[in-house]
Each structure stands twice: as structure tokens, then as C-alpha cells.
């Protein structure tokens, strides 16, 4: 999926591959409010929704589940969970109708709740079913259908197991695989433990790319800095950051210039906050709460003086029913008091 954009500085078109840098789908975190904020820091990184199950889309409140923060949210992918090819195909078509640039199939989440619904990582044991799901979705939509998976599950974690999974699924129409470089234990470990205890094996993902150069391979898992991301790009097509991008979001401000366009502008923290003021006002005017948005902003000043005061002010005041834009303005003033260097990008 290649795109063309005009840069602010030069007005020239820049062609880029959004999978080069992605912000991971994270349950309860990467909602539309989070994506509206992240888009103020990076224009080009590929953003993802939380995982949404196909049954929820077919039978639930689609506007609540799929509505975007605005046209400026692109490029953005919808991550789907499920195991019924027909339901997934219908959900993918609905998602495409909402304007998503990509449909991503979750075959990597190891939670008990997901397994009970026959979603997520347990499907790695059924590559033929995954292929059927991908084929049915790709037949219904024009946007790419991609897969996010692990390097293996339980005792099916050899290099040959991963290769066989890819060999079965790729011919169904999947040209992009986002691979979390840890296997998942489906029993005995919590989702948090599955992000920490199974050892990372980046080299296996590198070898997968070397063996299948025609596929787009994106690496995920344990990547904490842009320096680490750049090192991975010597071996694979793209990188995906999760918790590091969410908990220390200002690292996203350097993404466009470092990975997509050397002439891209780097926003200051204040500019990122000011960029969401109109969105905040619209959300409040529609009956929303300030805390729905600013809970995603708490880490913006991480690592600089007064960051703790910024977080405290928002944590204590944003949940109040009367909290409005003034509460956010006060937090910024607190964070930047006696810190004139924050007016410039770092």
C-alpha cells in the first residue's frame, strides 16, 4: 500500500510505505481519541484501531465501534477479530465503507476471552481456516487484507511451523504479515505475561523476510526506541511500536522526518496539544467527557521537568463532569512553566 502526500515544507509529493512505521492496535488504548492525538505527532505512520470482533460490528453500534476522529486520521487500519469467514467478510466490507485503508486480521492475541470466541492466536493452529477468512475478506474489499500473528504458539513454535503458516495464508491474498517476535502460550500465561515472558526472537522474523522477499514483513514486540526501529529496518520492511508509542508518545514526533520524509516538520509538544483543541471542543459539544481524550495524552511530557504535575492535574481534574478545554490549557501551562525550551522541537 503506497501513498503519495505533499509535504508542508516543500509541496513536493513523497511516496512512502505506511507499514514502514506502525503504531500497534491496543485494546482499550488505540481508540479514535488516541488516534486523533497521535496524528498530531505523525502524519505518515500507519495507525490501527483496537481489535473489533466481527460479531460486534454486525450486531452492535457501528458508529461507536468504527467511527473515525476525522478525515485527517488516515492512513488507518481496522483490526478485526473472528473465525467465521462469512462474518469477517461482511465486517470487512462495512469497515471499508467507513473509510479504513486496510483490514488487519488478528491472529496474535492470546487472551482467554479471545480464545473462548475462537479468535486471535489460537487460530495459528488452523492456518487453512485463516486462509479461508483472508480469502473471503479480500474478495469483498478493495483495500489490503493483512495478518498480525506470533512466531508460534505453545509447542507449534518451530521455524518450520511459522513458514508453513505463511505458506498457507499468503496465497489466499495476504501480502503483508505483522509478526510479533514472541510465541504465545495459550494456557498458563496472562496476556501481560505473554508480552514479557516468552523470549523475543527477532532473528526468526528476519529469516522469514529473507525467505519470502516478495512479502511485506513488519516486526513487532519489545521495540522501545526509534533507534531500535531503525536497526530492524535493515532486515524487514516495517516496524510496529506499541506501549512505547502510547506511554511516551512524543517519540512519534520524530517518526515522519526519520522514516518517511527528511523535510517533515517536527511538532512541539504544545503544537500537538493545540492541534487537538478543535477535536476536544467538538467532542465536548457532542456530550463527551474531557477524560475520554486526555487519558491518552498523559505521557506527552514524559522525561521532562514538571511531567508529573501535568499528569496529576489532568488525572485529578479531567474526569470531572465540568472539565473542559480550560483544564487542558491549565495542564499545559503547568508543564511548560519555567521550561522555555519546550517551545521548540527537540
Tab-separated table of C-alpha atoms in Angstrom:
chain	number	residue	atom	x	y	z
A	1	UNK	CA	0.000	0.000	0.000
A	2	UNK	CA	1.905	3.001	-1.250
A	3	UNK	CA	0.659	6.554	-0.838
A	4	UNK	CA	1.580	9.994	-2.062
A	5	UNK	CA	1.446	13.123	0.072
A	6	UNK	CA	2.591	16.726	-0.274
A	7	UNK	CA	4.970	17.866	2.422
A	8	UNK	CA	4.308	21.155	4.225
A	9	UNK	CA	7.798	22.438	3.664
A	10	UNK	CA	8.409	21.618	0.008
A	11	UNK	CA	4.993	20.941	-1.504
A	12	UNK	CA	6.596	18.006	-3.346
A	13	UNK	CA	4.996	14.566	-3.459
A	14	UNK	CA	6.673	11.929	-1.316
A	15	UNK	CA	5.947	8.247	-1.917
A	16	UNK	CA	6.063	6.091	1.152
A	17	UNK	CA	5.028	2.735	2.536
A	18	UNK	CA	2.960	3.306	5.700
A	19	UNK	CA	3.904	-0.105	7.099
A	20	UNK	CA	7.434	1.222	7.464
A	21	UNK	CA	6.327	2.542	10.861
A	22	UNK	CA	3.118	1.483	12.620
A	23	UNK	CA	1.515	2.162	15.984
A	24	UNK	CA	0.136	-1.134	17.266
A	25	UNK	CA	-3.527	-1.903	17.902
A	26	UNK	CA	-4.021	-1.987	21.681
A	27	UNK	CA	-7.234	-2.877	23.469
A	28	UNK	CA	-8.723	-0.002	25.492
A	29	UNK	CA	-6.000	2.327	24.229
A	30	UNK	CA	-5.968	2.988	20.473
A	31	UNK	CA	-9.495	4.325	20.155
A	32	UNK	CA	-10.448	7.249	17.899
A	33	UNK	CA	-9.436	9.788	20.555
A	34	UNK	CA	-5.969	8.274	20.879
A	35	UNK	CA	-5.568	8.224	17.103
A	36	UNK	CA	-6.637	11.879	16.824
A	37	UNK	CA	-3.850	12.763	19.250
A	38	UNK	CA	-1.194	10.543	17.665
A	39	UNK	CA	-1.968	12.036	14.273
A	40	UNK	CA	-0.849	15.433	15.579
A	41	UNK	CA	2.613	13.941	16.122
A	42	UNK	CA	2.994	11.843	12.962
A	43	UNK	CA	1.204	12.328	9.654
A	44	UNK	CA	2.564	9.245	7.931
A	45	UNK	CA	2.744	6.361	10.434
A	46	UNK	CA	0.067	3.727	9.982
A	47	UNK	CA	-2.383	3.800	12.907
A	48	UNK	CA	-4.636	0.939	13.980
A	49	UNK	CA	-7.933	0.615	15.760
A	50	UNK	CA	-8.364	-1.585	18.773
A	51	UNK	CA	-9.355	-5.101	17.790
A	52	UNK	CA	-13.077	-5.173	16.981
A	53	UNK	CA	-14.816	-8.518	16.611
A	54	UNK	CA	-16.836	-9.259	13.507
A	55	UNK	CA	-19.991	-10.115	15.525
A	56	UNK	CA	-19.776	-6.780	17.343
A	57	UNK	CA	-19.731	-4.938	14.018
A	58	UNK	CA	-22.575	-6.986	12.577
A	59	UNK	CA	-24.844	-6.598	15.603
A	60	UNK	CA	-23.554	-3.582	17.544
A	61	UNK	CA	-23.337	0.196	17.350
A	62	UNK	CA	-21.217	0.624	14.233
A	63	UNK	CA	-20.714	4.348	14.612
A	64	UNK	CA	-19.354	3.867	18.123
A	65	UNK	CA	-17.156	0.960	17.064
A	66	UNK	CA	-15.925	2.216	13.706
A	67	UNK	CA	-16.386	5.982	13.603
A	68	UNK	CA	-13.165	7.898	12.987
A	69	UNK	CA	-11.925	11.090	14.576
A	70	UNK	CA	-11.974	12.842	11.194
A	71	UNK	CA	-10.586	12.775	7.673
A	72	UNK	CA	-7.107	13.587	8.964
A	73	UNK	CA	-6.822	10.197	10.650
A	74	UNK	CA	-5.520	8.395	7.532
A	75	UNK	CA	-3.681	6.131	6.974
A	76	UNK	CA	-5.539	3.934	9.457
A	77	UNK	CA	-6.258	0.198	9.580
A	78	UNK	CA	-9.207	-1.605	11.117
A	79	UNK	CA	-8.192	-4.679	13.086
A	80	UNK	CA	-10.788	-7.449	13.075
A	81	UNK	CA	-11.167	-10.500	15.295
A	82	UNK	CA	-13.182	-13.585	14.463
A	83	UNK	CA	-13.107	-17.009	12.873
A	84	UNK	CA	-16.234	-17.136	10.709
A	85	UNK	CA	-15.178	-16.319	7.136
A	86	UNK	CA	-18.612	-15.026	6.119
A	87	UNK	CA	-18.963	-12.784	9.181
A	88	UNK	CA	-15.440	-11.442	8.767
A	89	UNK	CA	-16.057	-10.693	5.096
A	90	UNK	CA	-19.192	-8.736	5.928
A	91	UNK	CA	-17.460	-6.863	8.744
A	92	UNK	CA	-14.524	-6.046	6.450
A	93	UNK	CA	-16.892	-4.625	3.837
A	94	UNK	CA	-18.572	-2.482	6.484
A	95	UNK	CA	-15.178	-1.283	7.680
A	96	UNK	CA	-14.134	-0.383	4.151
A	97	UNK	CA	-17.365	1.585	3.884
A	98	UNK	CA	-16.326	3.604	6.924
A	99	UNK	CA	-13.154	4.580	5.059
A	100	UNK	CA	-10.456	2.367	6.553
A	101	UNK	CA	-7.330	1.973	4.419
A	102	UNK	CA	-6.628	-1.611	5.435
A	103	UNK	CA	-8.286	-4.570	7.141
A	104	UNK	CA	-5.968	-6.351	9.565
A	105	UNK	CA	-6.852	-9.834	10.828
A	106	UNK	CA	-5.810	-10.541	14.422
A	107	UNK	CA	-4.174	-13.952	14.722
A	108	UNK	CA	-1.913	-12.985	17.604
A	109	UNK	CA	-3.901	-12.097	20.736
A	110	UNK	CA	-3.558	-14.833	23.394
A	111	UNK	CA	-6.172	-13.769	25.973
A	112	UNK	CA	-8.585	-16.328	27.411
A	113	UNK	CA	-11.575	-14.223	26.387
A	114	UNK	CA	-10.379	-14.130	22.795
A	115	UNK	CA	-9.668	-17.873	22.750
A	116	UNK	CA	-13.169	-18.640	24.044
A	117	UNK	CA	-14.517	-16.887	20.976
A	118	UNK	CA	-12.029	-18.762	18.752
A	119	UNK	CA	-10.261	-15.521	17.915
A	120	UNK	CA	-6.640	-14.457	17.989
A	121	UNK	CA	-3.517	-16.561	18.446
A	122	UNK	CA	-5.314	-19.900	18.751
A	123	UNK	CA	-6.050	-19.605	15.017
A	124	UNK	CA	-2.370	-20.098	14.246
A	125	UNK	CA	-3.112	-23.790	14.813
A	126	UNK	CA	-5.608	-23.613	11.927
A	127	UNK	CA	-3.805	-21.941	9.020
A	128	UNK	CA	-6.314	-23.298	6.489
A	129	UNK	CA	-9.134	-21.530	8.342
A	130	UNK	CA	-7.091	-18.321	8.498
A	131	UNK	CA	-6.569	-18.599	4.741
A	132	UNK	CA	-10.302	-19.028	4.186
A	133	UNK	CA	-11.009	-15.948	6.292
A	134	UNK	CA	-8.430	-13.870	4.420
A	135	UNK	CA	-9.708	-15.030	1.031
A	136	UNK	CA	-13.320	-14.198	1.871
A	137	UNK	CA	-12.401	-10.763	3.191
A	138	UNK	CA	-10.148	-9.946	0.254
A	139	UNK	CA	-12.922	-10.955	-2.152
A	140	UNK	CA	-15.246	-8.396	-0.542
A	141	UNK	CA	-12.953	-5.375	-0.244
A	142	UNK	CA	-10.581	-3.407	-2.447
A	143	UNK	CA	-8.263	-2.371	0.393
A	144	UNK	CA	-5.456	-4.723	1.507
A	145	UNK	CA	-6.187	-7.504	3.984
A	146	UNK	CA	-3.203	-8.118	6.273
A	147	UNK	CA	-2.485	-10.522	9.145
A	148	UNK	CA	-0.959	-9.889	12.572
A	149	UNK	CA	0.407	-13.074	14.125
A	150	UNK	CA	3.007	-14.501	16.515
A	151	UNK	CA	6.090	-16.536	15.606
A	152	UNK	CA	4.274	-19.547	17.050
A	153	UNK	CA	2.007	-20.902	19.775
A	154	UNK	CA	2.547	-23.493	22.500
A	155	UNK	CA	4.598	-26.358	21.050
A	156	UNK	CA	3.931	-25.262	17.474
A	157	UNK	CA	6.768	-22.795	17.543
A	158	UNK	CA	9.451	-24.110	15.256
A	159	UNK	CA	10.726	-22.134	12.317
A	160	UNK	CA	9.043	-24.688	10.077
A	161	UNK	CA	5.679	-24.103	11.795
A	162	UNK	CA	5.863	-20.369	11.071
A	163	UNK	CA	6.924	-20.967	7.482
A	164	UNK	CA	4.022	-23.386	6.941
A	165	UNK	CA	1.569	-20.871	8.378
A	166	UNK	CA	2.808	-18.193	5.972
A	167	UNK	CA	2.875	-20.644	3.051
A	168	UNK	CA	-0.808	-21.470	3.581
A	169	UNK	CA	-2.102	-17.957	4.280
A	170	UNK	CA	-0.159	-15.873	1.758
A	171	UNK	CA	-1.729	-17.475	-1.356
A	172	UNK	CA	-5.167	-16.525	-0.018
A	173	UNK	CA	-4.353	-12.899	-0.775
A	174	UNK	CA	-2.321	-11.687	2.189
A	175	UNK	CA	0.833	-9.848	1.124
A	176	UNK	CA	1.647	-8.240	4.487
A	177	UNK	CA	2.325	-10.024	7.782
A	178	UNK	CA	2.915	-8.171	11.040
A	179	UNK	CA	4.823	-10.617	13.219
A	180	UNK	CA	5.126	-10.319	16.988
A	181	UNK	CA	8.543	-11.864	17.579
A	182	UNK	CA	7.426	-13.946	20.568
A	183	UNK	CA	5.456	-17.154	20.641
A	184	UNK	CA	2.278	-17.227	22.727
A	185	UNK	CA	1.411	-19.735	25.427
A	186	UNK	CA	-2.344	-20.193	25.180
A	187	UNK	CA	-2.616	-21.708	28.676
A	188	UNK	CA	-0.825	-20.693	31.851
A	189	UNK	CA	0.215	-17.146	30.934
A	190	UNK	CA	-1.815	-13.955	31.068
A	191	UNK	CA	-1.811	-11.560	28.087
A	192	UNK	CA	0.634	-9.349	30.022
A	193	UNK	CA	2.928	-12.310	30.704
A	194	UNK	CA	2.702	-13.304	27.030
A	195	UNK	CA	4.156	-9.879	26.204
A	196	UNK	CA	7.079	-10.372	28.565
A	197	UNK	CA	7.951	-13.991	29.366
A	198	UNK	CA	8.347	-15.819	26.022
A	199	UNK	CA	11.726	-14.712	24.688
A	200	UNK	CA	11.947	-12.394	21.709
A	201	UNK	CA	13.355	-13.948	18.559
A	202	UNK	CA	13.860	-11.115	16.094
A	203	UNK	CA	16.237	-13.226	14.004
A	204	UNK	CA	13.411	-15.611	13.126
A	205	UNK	CA	11.402	-12.728	11.685
A	206	UNK	CA	14.463	-11.567	9.755
A	207	UNK	CA	14.850	-15.050	8.291
A	208	UNK	CA	11.172	-15.104	7.345
A	209	UNK	CA	11.706	-11.914	5.329
A	210	UNK	CA	14.824	-13.355	3.704
A	211	UNK	CA	12.905	-16.499	2.744
A	212	UNK	CA	9.873	-14.589	1.428
A	213	UNK	CA	11.251	-11.357	-0.070
A	214	UNK	CA	8.064	-10.792	-2.097
A	215	UNK	CA	6.025	-10.319	1.105
A	216	UNK	CA	5.911	-7.230	3.300
A	217	UNK	CA	7.116	-8.309	6.747
A	218	UNK	CA	6.641	-5.962	9.707
A	219	UNK	CA	8.286	-6.737	13.054
A	220	UNK	CA	6.620	-6.145	16.424
A	221	UNK	CA	7.431	-6.857	20.059
A	222	UNK	CA	9.613	-5.136	22.638
A	223	UNK	CA	10.713	-2.240	20.409
A	224	UNK	CA	11.124	0.785	22.661
A	225	UNK	CA	13.027	3.447	20.715
A	226	UNK	CA	13.344	4.857	17.212
A	227	UNK	CA	16.973	3.771	17.200
A	228	UNK	CA	15.870	0.165	17.683
A	229	UNK	CA	13.228	0.614	14.990
A	230	UNK	CA	15.822	1.886	12.521
A	231	UNK	CA	18.074	-1.110	13.239
A	232	UNK	CA	15.234	-3.539	12.497
A	233	UNK	CA	14.574	-1.841	9.159
A	234	UNK	CA	17.887	-3.165	7.921
A	235	UNK	CA	16.243	-6.616	7.910
A	236	UNK	CA	12.485	-6.178	7.453
A	237	UNK	CA	10.075	-3.841	5.670
A	238	UNK	CA	8.475	-2.207	8.678
A	239	UNK	CA	8.337	-1.870	12.442
A	240	UNK	CA	5.432	-1.641	14.860
A	241	UNK	CA	5.666	0.037	18.255
A	242	UNK	CA	3.005	-0.496	20.897
A	243	UNK	CA	3.379	0.503	24.512
A	244	UNK	CA	6.417	2.696	23.924
A	245	UNK	CA	4.434	4.798	21.441
A	246	UNK	CA	1.483	5.038	23.820
A	247	UNK	CA	3.275	5.649	27.109
A	248	UNK	CA	5.901	8.041	25.701
A	249	UNK	CA	4.018	9.493	22.720
A	250	UNK	CA	6.417	12.322	21.962
A	251	UNK	CA	8.774	9.822	20.327
A	252	UNK	CA	6.243	9.829	17.468
A	253	UNK	CA	7.134	13.451	16.674
A	254	UNK	CA	10.385	12.322	15.007
A	255	UNK	CA	8.857	9.465	13.015
A	256	UNK	CA	7.965	11.364	9.842
A	257	UNK	CA	11.356	13.045	9.465
A	258	UNK	CA	13.314	9.920	10.354
A	259	UNK	CA	11.433	7.271	8.400
A	260	UNK	CA	9.404	8.971	5.673
A	261	UNK	CA	10.432	12.500	4.696
A	262	UNK	CA	13.655	14.242	5.804
A	263	UNK	CA	11.942	17.602	5.256
A	264	UNK	CA	8.983	16.877	7.519
A	265	UNK	CA	8.209	19.308	10.313
A	266	UNK	CA	8.647	18.086	13.886
A	267	UNK	CA	5.838	19.277	16.143
A	268	UNK	CA	6.494	20.565	19.626
A	269	UNK	CA	4.503	19.122	22.492
A	270	UNK	CA	2.458	22.291	22.682
A	271	UNK	CA	1.696	22.173	18.952
A	272	UNK	CA	0.490	18.590	19.326
A	273	UNK	CA	-1.851	19.621	22.132
A	274	UNK	CA	-3.056	22.701	20.271
A	275	UNK	CA	-3.726	20.520	17.240
A	276	UNK	CA	-6.419	18.595	19.096
A	277	UNK	CA	-8.186	21.648	20.579
A	278	UNK	CA	-10.856	21.687	17.829
A	279	UNK	CA	-11.383	17.949	18.252
A	280	UNK	CA	-11.730	18.359	22.020
A	281	UNK	CA	-14.281	21.130	21.565
A	282	UNK	CA	-16.346	19.048	19.138
A	283	UNK	CA	-16.259	16.070	21.468
A	284	UNK	CA	-17.399	18.147	24.437
A	285	UNK	CA	-20.127	19.824	22.393
A	286	UNK	CA	-21.489	16.385	21.450
A	287	UNK	CA	-21.792	15.409	25.112
A	288	UNK	CA	-18.443	13.647	25.523
A	289	UNK	CA	-16.149	13.911	28.520
A	290	UNK	CA	-12.722	15.511	28.500
A	291	UNK	CA	-11.169	12.454	30.115
A	292	UNK	CA	-12.152	10.313	27.103
A	293	UNK	CA	-9.435	12.169	25.186
A	294	UNK	CA	-6.835	13.377	27.659
A	295	UNK	CA	-6.225	9.960	29.228
A	296	UNK	CA	-4.233	9.291	26.048
A	297	UNK	CA	-2.172	12.478	26.480
A	298	UNK	CA	-0.814	11.820	29.984
A	299	UNK	CA	2.621	10.646	28.799
A	300	UNK	CA	3.288	13.570	26.462
A	301	UNK	CA	5.750	15.316	28.794
A	302	UNK	CA	7.430	12.107	29.946
A	303	UNK	CA	11.074	12.674	30.763
A	304	UNK	CA	10.934	16.450	31.166
A	305	UNK	CA	10.598	18.558	34.334
A	306	UNK	CA	7.046	19.006	35.666
A	307	UNK	CA	5.712	15.999	33.730
A	308	UNK	CA	4.369	14.583	36.985
A	309	UNK	CA	2.472	17.806	37.704
A	310	UNK	CA	0.983	17.711	34.191
A	311	UNK	CA	-0.238	14.152	34.707
A	312	UNK	CA	-1.573	14.889	38.166
A	313	UNK	CA	-3.547	17.934	37.048
A	314	UNK	CA	-5.238	16.003	34.260
A	315	UNK	CA	-5.777	12.847	36.302
A	316	UNK	CA	-7.447	14.786	39.093
A	317	UNK	CA	-9.459	17.266	37.042
A	318	UNK	CA	-10.264	15.808	33.612
A	319	UNK	CA	-12.714	13.176	34.978
A	320	UNK	CA	-14.917	15.897	36.473
A	321	UNK	CA	-18.200	16.498	34.658
A	322	UNK	CA	-17.465	20.208	34.261
A	323	UNK	CA	-13.950	19.705	32.886
A	324	UNK	CA	-13.384	21.480	29.584
A	325	UNK	CA	-10.692	22.841	27.335
A	326	UNK	CA	-9.537	25.175	30.121
A	327	UNK	CA	-8.470	22.121	32.138
A	328	UNK	CA	-6.176	21.030	29.324
A	329	UNK	CA	-4.809	24.548	28.885
A	330	UNK	CA	-4.022	24.702	32.589
A	331	UNK	CA	-2.136	21.396	32.409
A	332	UNK	CA	-0.001	22.622	29.512
A	333	UNK	CA	0.789	25.849	31.379
A	334	UNK	CA	1.824	23.821	34.418
A	335	UNK	CA	4.055	21.528	32.340
A	336	UNK	CA	5.798	24.344	30.486
A	337	UNK	CA	6.256	26.793	33.345
A	338	UNK	CA	9.962	27.674	33.589
A	339	UNK	CA	10.661	25.421	30.597
A	340	UNK	CA	11.050	27.749	27.600
A	341	UNK	CA	12.960	25.055	25.669
A	342	UNK	CA	9.695	23.129	25.287
A	343	UNK	CA	8.527	25.712	22.753
A	344	UNK	CA	10.968	24.180	20.264
A	345	UNK	CA	11.053	20.667	18.871
A	346	UNK	CA	13.836	18.550	20.348
